[in-house]
Coordinates of C-alpha atoms and ligand atoms in Angstrom, one line a residue:
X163 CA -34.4 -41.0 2.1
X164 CA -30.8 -41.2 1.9
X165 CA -28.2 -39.4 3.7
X166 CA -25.0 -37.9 2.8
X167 CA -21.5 -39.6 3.4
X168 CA -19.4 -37.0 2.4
X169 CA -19.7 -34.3 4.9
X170 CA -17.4 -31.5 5.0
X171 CA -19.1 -30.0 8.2
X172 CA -17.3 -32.7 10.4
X173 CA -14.2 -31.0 10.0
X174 CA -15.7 -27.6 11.3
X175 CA -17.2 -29.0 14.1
X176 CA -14.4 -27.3 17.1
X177 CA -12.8 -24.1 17.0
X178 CA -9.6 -26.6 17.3
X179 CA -10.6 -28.6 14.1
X180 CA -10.3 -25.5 12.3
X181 CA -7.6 -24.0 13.4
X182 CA -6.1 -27.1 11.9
X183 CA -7.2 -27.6 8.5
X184 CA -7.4 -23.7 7.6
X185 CA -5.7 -23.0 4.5
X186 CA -4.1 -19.5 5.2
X187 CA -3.6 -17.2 8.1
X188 CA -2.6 -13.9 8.9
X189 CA 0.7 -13.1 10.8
X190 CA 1.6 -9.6 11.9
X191 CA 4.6 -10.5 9.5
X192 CA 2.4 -10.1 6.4
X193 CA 1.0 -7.0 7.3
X194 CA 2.3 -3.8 5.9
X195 CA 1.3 0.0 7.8
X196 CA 1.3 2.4 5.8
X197 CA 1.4 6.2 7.5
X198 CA 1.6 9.5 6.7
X199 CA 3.7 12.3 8.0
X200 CA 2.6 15.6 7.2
X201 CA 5.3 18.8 7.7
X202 CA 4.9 21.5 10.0
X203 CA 2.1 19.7 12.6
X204 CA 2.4 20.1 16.5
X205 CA 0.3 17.3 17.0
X206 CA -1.0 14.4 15.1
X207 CA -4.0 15.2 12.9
X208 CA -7.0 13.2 12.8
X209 CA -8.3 12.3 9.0
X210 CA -11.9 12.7 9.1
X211 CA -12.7 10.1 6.6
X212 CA -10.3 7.9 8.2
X213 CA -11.4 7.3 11.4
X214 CA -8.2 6.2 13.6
X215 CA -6.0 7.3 11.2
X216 CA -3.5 10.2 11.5
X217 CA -1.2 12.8 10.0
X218 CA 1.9 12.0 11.7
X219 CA 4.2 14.5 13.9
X220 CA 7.9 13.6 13.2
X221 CA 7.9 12.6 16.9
X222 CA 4.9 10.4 16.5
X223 CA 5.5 8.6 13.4
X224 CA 8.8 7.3 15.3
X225 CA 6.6 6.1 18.3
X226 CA 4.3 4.5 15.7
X227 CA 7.7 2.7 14.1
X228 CA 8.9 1.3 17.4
X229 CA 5.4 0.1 18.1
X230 CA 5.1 -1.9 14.9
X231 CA 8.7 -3.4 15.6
X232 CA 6.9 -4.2 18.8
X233 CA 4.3 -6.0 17.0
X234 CA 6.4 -7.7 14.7
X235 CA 4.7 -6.4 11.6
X236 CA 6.6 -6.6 8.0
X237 CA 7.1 -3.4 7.0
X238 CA 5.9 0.2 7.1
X239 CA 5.2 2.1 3.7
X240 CA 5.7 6.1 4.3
X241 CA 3.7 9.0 2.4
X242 CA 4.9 12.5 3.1
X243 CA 2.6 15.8 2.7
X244 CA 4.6 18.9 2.3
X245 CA 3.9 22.2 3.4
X246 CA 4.6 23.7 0.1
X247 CA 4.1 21.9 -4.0
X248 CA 4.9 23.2 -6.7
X249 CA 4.8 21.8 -10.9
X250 CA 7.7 19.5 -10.7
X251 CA 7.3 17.7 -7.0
X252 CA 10.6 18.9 -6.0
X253 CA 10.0 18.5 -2.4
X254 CA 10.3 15.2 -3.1
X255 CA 13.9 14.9 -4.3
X256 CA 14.7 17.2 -1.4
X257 CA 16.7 15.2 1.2
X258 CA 15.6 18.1 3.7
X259 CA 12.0 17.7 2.7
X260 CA 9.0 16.2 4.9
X261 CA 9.0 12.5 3.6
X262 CA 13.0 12.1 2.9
X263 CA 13.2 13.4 6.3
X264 CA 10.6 10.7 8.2
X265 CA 12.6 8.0 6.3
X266 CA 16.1 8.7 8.0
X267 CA 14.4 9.6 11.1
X268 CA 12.3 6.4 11.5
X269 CA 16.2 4.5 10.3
X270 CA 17.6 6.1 13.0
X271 CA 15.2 5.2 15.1
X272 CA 14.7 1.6 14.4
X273 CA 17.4 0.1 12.2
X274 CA 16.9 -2.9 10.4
X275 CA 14.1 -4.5 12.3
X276 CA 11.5 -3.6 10.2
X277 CA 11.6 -3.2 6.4
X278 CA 11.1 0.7 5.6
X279 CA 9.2 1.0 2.5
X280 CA 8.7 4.9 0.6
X281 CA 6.1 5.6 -1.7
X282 CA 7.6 6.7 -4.8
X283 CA 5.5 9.1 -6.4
X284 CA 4.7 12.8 -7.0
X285 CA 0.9 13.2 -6.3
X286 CA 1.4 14.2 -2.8
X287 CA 4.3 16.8 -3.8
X288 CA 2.7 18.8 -7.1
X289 CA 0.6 21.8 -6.8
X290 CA -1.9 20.3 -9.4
X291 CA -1.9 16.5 -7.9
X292 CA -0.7 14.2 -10.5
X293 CA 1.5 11.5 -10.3
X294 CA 3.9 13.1 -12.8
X295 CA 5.0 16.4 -14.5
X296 CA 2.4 18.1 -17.1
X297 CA 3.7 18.7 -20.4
X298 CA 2.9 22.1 -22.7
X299 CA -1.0 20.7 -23.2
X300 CA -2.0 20.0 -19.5
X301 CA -1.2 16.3 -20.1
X302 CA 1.1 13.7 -17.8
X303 CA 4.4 13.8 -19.1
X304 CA 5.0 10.0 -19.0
X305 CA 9.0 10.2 -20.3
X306 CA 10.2 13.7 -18.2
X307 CA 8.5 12.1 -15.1
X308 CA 10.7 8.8 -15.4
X309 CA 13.9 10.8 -15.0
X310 CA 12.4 12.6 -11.8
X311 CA 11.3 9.3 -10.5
X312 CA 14.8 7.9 -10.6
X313 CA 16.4 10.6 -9.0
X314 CA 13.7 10.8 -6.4
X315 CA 14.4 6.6 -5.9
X316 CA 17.8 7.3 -5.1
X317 CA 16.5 10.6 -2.6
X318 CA 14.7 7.8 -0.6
X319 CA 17.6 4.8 -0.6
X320 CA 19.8 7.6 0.3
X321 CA 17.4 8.4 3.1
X322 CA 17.4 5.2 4.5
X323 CA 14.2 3.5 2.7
X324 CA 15.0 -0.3 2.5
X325 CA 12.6 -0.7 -0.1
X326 CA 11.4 2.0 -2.5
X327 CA 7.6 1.5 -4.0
X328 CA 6.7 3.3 -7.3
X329 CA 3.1 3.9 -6.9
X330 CA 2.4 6.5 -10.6
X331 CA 1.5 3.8 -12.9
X332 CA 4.0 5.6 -15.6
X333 CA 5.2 3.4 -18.5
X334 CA 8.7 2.0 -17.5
X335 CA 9.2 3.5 -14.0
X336 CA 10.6 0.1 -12.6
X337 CA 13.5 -0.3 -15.2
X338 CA 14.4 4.1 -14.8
X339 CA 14.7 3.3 -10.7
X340 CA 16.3 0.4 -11.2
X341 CA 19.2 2.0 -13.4
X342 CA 19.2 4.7 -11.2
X343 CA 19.5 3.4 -8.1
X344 CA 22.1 0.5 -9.3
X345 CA 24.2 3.7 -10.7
X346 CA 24.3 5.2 -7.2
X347 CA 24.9 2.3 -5.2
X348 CA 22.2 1.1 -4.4
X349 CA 22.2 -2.4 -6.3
X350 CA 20.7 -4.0 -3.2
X351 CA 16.9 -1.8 -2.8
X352 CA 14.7 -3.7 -4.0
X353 CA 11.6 -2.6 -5.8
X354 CA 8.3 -3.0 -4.8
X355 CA 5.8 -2.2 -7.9
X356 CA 2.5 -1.1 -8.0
X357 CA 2.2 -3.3 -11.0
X358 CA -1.6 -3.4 -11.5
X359 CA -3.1 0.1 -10.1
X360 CA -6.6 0.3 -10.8
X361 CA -8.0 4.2 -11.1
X362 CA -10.6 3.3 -8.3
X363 CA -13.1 6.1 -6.3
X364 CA -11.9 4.2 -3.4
X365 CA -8.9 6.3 -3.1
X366 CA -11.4 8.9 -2.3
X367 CA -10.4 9.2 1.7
X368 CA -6.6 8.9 0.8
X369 CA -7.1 11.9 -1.0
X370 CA -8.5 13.7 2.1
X371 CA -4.9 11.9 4.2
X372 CA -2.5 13.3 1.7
X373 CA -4.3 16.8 1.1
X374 CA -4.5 16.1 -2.5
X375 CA -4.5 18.7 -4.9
X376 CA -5.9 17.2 -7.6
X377 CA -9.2 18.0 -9.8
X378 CA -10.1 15.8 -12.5
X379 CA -8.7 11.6 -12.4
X380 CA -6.0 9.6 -13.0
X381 CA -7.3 7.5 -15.9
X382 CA -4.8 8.1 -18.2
X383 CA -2.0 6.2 -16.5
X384 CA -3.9 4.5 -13.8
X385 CA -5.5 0.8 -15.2
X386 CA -9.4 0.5 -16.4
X387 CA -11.6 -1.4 -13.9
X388 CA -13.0 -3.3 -16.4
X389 CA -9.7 -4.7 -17.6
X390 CA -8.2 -8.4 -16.1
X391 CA -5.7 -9.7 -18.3
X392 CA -3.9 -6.5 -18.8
X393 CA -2.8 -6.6 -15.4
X394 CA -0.9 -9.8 -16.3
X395 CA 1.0 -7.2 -19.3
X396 CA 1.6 -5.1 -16.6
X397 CA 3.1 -7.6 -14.3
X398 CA 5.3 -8.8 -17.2
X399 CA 6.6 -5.7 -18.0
X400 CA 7.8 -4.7 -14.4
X401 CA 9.0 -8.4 -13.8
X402 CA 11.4 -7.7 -17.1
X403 CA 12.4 -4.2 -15.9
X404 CA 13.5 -5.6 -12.6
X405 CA 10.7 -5.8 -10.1
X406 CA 11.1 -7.7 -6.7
X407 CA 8.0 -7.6 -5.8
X408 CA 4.8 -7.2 -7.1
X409 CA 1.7 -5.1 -6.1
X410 CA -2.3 -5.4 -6.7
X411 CA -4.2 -2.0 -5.7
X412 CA -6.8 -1.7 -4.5
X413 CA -7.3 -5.1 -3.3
X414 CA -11.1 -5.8 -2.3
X415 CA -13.1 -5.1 -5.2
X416 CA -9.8 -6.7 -7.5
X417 CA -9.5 -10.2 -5.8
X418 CA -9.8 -12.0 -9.2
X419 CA -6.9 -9.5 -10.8
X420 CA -4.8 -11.0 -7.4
X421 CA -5.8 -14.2 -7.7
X422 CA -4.6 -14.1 -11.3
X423 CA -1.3 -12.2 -10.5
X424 CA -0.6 -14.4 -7.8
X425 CA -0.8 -17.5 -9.5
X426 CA 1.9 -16.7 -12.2
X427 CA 4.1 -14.5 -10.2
X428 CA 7.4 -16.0 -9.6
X429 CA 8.5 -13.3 -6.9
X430 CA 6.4 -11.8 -3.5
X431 CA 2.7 -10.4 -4.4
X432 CA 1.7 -7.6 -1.9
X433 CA -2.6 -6.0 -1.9
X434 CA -3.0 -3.1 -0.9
X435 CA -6.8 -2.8 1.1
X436 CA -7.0 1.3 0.8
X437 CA -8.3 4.2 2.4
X438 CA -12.0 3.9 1.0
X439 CA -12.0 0.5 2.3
X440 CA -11.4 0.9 5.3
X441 CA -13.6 3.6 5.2
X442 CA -16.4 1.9 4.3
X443 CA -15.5 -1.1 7.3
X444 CA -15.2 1.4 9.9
X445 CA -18.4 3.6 8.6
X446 CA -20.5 0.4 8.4
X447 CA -19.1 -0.9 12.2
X448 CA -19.3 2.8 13.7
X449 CA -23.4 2.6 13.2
X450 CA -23.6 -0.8 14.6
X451 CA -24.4 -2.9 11.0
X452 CA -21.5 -5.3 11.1
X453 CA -19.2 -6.6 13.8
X454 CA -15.8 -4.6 13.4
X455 CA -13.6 -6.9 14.5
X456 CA -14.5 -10.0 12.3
X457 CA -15.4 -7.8 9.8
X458 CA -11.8 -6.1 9.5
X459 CA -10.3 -10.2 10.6
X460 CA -12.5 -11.6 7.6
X461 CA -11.3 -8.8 5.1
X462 CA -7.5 -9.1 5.8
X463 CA -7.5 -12.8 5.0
X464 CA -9.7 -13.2 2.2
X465 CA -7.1 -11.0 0.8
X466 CA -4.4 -13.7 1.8
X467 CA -6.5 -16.3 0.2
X468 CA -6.6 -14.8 -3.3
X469 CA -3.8 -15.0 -2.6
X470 CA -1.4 -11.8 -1.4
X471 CA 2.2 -12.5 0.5
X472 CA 1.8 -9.2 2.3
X473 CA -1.4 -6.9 2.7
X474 CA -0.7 -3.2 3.3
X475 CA -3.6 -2.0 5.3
X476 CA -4.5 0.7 7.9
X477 CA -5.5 -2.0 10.7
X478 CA -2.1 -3.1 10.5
X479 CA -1.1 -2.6 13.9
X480 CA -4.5 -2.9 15.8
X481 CA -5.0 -6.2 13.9
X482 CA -1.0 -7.4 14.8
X483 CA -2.3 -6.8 18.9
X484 CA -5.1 -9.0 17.9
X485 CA -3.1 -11.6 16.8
X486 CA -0.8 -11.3 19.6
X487 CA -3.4 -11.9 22.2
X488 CA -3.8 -15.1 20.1
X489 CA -7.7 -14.1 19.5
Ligands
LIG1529 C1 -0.4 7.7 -5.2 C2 -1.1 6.8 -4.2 C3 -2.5 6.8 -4.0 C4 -2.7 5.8 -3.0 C5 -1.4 5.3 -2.6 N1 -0.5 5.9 -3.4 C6 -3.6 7.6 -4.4 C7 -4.0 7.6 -5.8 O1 -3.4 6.9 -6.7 O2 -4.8 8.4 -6.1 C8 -4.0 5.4 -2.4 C9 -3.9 4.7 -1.1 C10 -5.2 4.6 -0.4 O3 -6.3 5.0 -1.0 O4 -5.3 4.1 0.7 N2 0.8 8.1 -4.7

């Protein structure tokens, strides 16, 4: 019988021996909270399907700010919900409305010491849902939403957004923000894209967060889960139009897509790990089937080793005071 010489074990044998030879980590520096402030609440609103997460007050989004300076986290990306929608998503261009608003008051409130990132998008400000403006037939108006996009860019750098973050997956969106927000002034905002979106049922509890009004799917401008290299396209294509940074959605069931993106991106890769994920983490922990804590630790940094800069992801914070405690 012989025995092995090469053993790998030996360098897993103390929690110290570990610590030293792991490949990747998580700092609250590359986590991202995203949070949603929804106009016209008294108090914060739980999300059923979200357990732990909230519908912001203006008052408590700022608290929720100043407590991820606290922690040290990289950035917070803001969603707004309106009170009322209509076909075009003007509330969103509005610098009076509900997420326009949050921006300038979570600026105020915390300056520079945290990156302030907006989502870009229509979905949460259109009576029927969709990312864009429908044209005569019903359909997504690809071209008359670009020119809404870039004035609703320049809405949210005029706010006070350090960093704007077009989300709707229409053709060109990163070169029309771009123009528009370099003919305003704003040559210096970056922009973060949702470069490969996948069209993915788990958005499902977002969709309860944001009060969605959408029936039907986004397929026709949201990416096919079955496709891989045309998220590489799609990463080209924002990189020429000006991207600064890059973003892979959703991120658990789409490693290989990030793995892939991550390896021939020359500029920062974000994940984002959304709402049906955590759903299904906290849904499995709350009846006692995994361990919550390793389970959310162990999802956050498999992300990081397929290798995203930043994850955006609803345990932002909670995870940050884990990390603090050094635990
Ligand atoms: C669209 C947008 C969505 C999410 C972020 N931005 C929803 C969608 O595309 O349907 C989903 C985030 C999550 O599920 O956590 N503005």
């Amino acid at each position: 019988m012989s025995f092995p010489t090469h053993r790998p074990r030996r360098l897993r044998t103390t929690a110290a021996m570990r610590r030293l030879v792991a490949e990747v980590d998580l700092a609250p520096r590359h986590l991202i909270l995203p949070a949603f402030i929804r106009e016209g609440l008294a108090e914060p609103r739980p999300i059923d399907s979200m357990p732990g997460v909230v519908q912001h007050t203006a008052d408590s989004l700022k608290r929720a700010a100043v407590e991820a300076v606290e922690l040290g986290l990289g950035g917070l990306m803001l969603f707004g919900v309106p009170a009322t929608r209509d076909a075009t998503g003007s509330a969103g261009l509005d610098p009076e409305g509900v997420l326009n608003q949050a921006i300038a008051d979570v600026r105020a409130e915390v300056g520079d010491e945290i990156v302030i990132m907006s989502d870009l998008c229509l979905d949460e400000f259109t009576d029927h849902g969709h990312c864009g403006v429908l044209d005569a037939d019903g359909r997504v108006d690809n071209d008359a939403t670009l020119e809404i996009y870039g004035k609703m860019g320049v809405a949210q750098a005029r706010a006070g957004a350090h960093m704007v973050a077009p989300s709707g997956m229409m053709d060109g969106q990163v070169a029309v923000i771009r123009q528009a927000l370099d003919a305003a002034g704003f040559e210096d905002t970056p922009v973060l894209a949702y470069a490969a979106k996948y069209a993915s049922a788990f958005y499902g509890p977002f969709r309860e967060a944001v009060d969605s009004q959408l029936s039907g799917d986004r397929r026709t401008y949201q990416m096919d889960a079955s496709n891989r290299r045309e998220a590489i396209h799609e990463v080209e294509l924002d990189l020429e139009e000006g991207a600064d940074l890059i973003m892979v959605k959703p991120a658990m069931s789409y490693l290989d897509i990030l793995a892939d993106v991550a390896a021939m991106s020359p500029v920062p890769v974000s994940a984002y790990q959304i709402s049906g994920e955590y759903a299904m983490i906290e849904a499995a922990a709350g009846n006692g089937w995994i361990d919550r804590r390793s389970a959310i630790t162990e999802s956050v940094l498999s992300i990081r080793r397929a290798g995203a800069d930043t994850v955006l992801t609803y345990w932002a914070a909670e995870l940050a005071g884990w990390l603090k405690e050094g635990k």
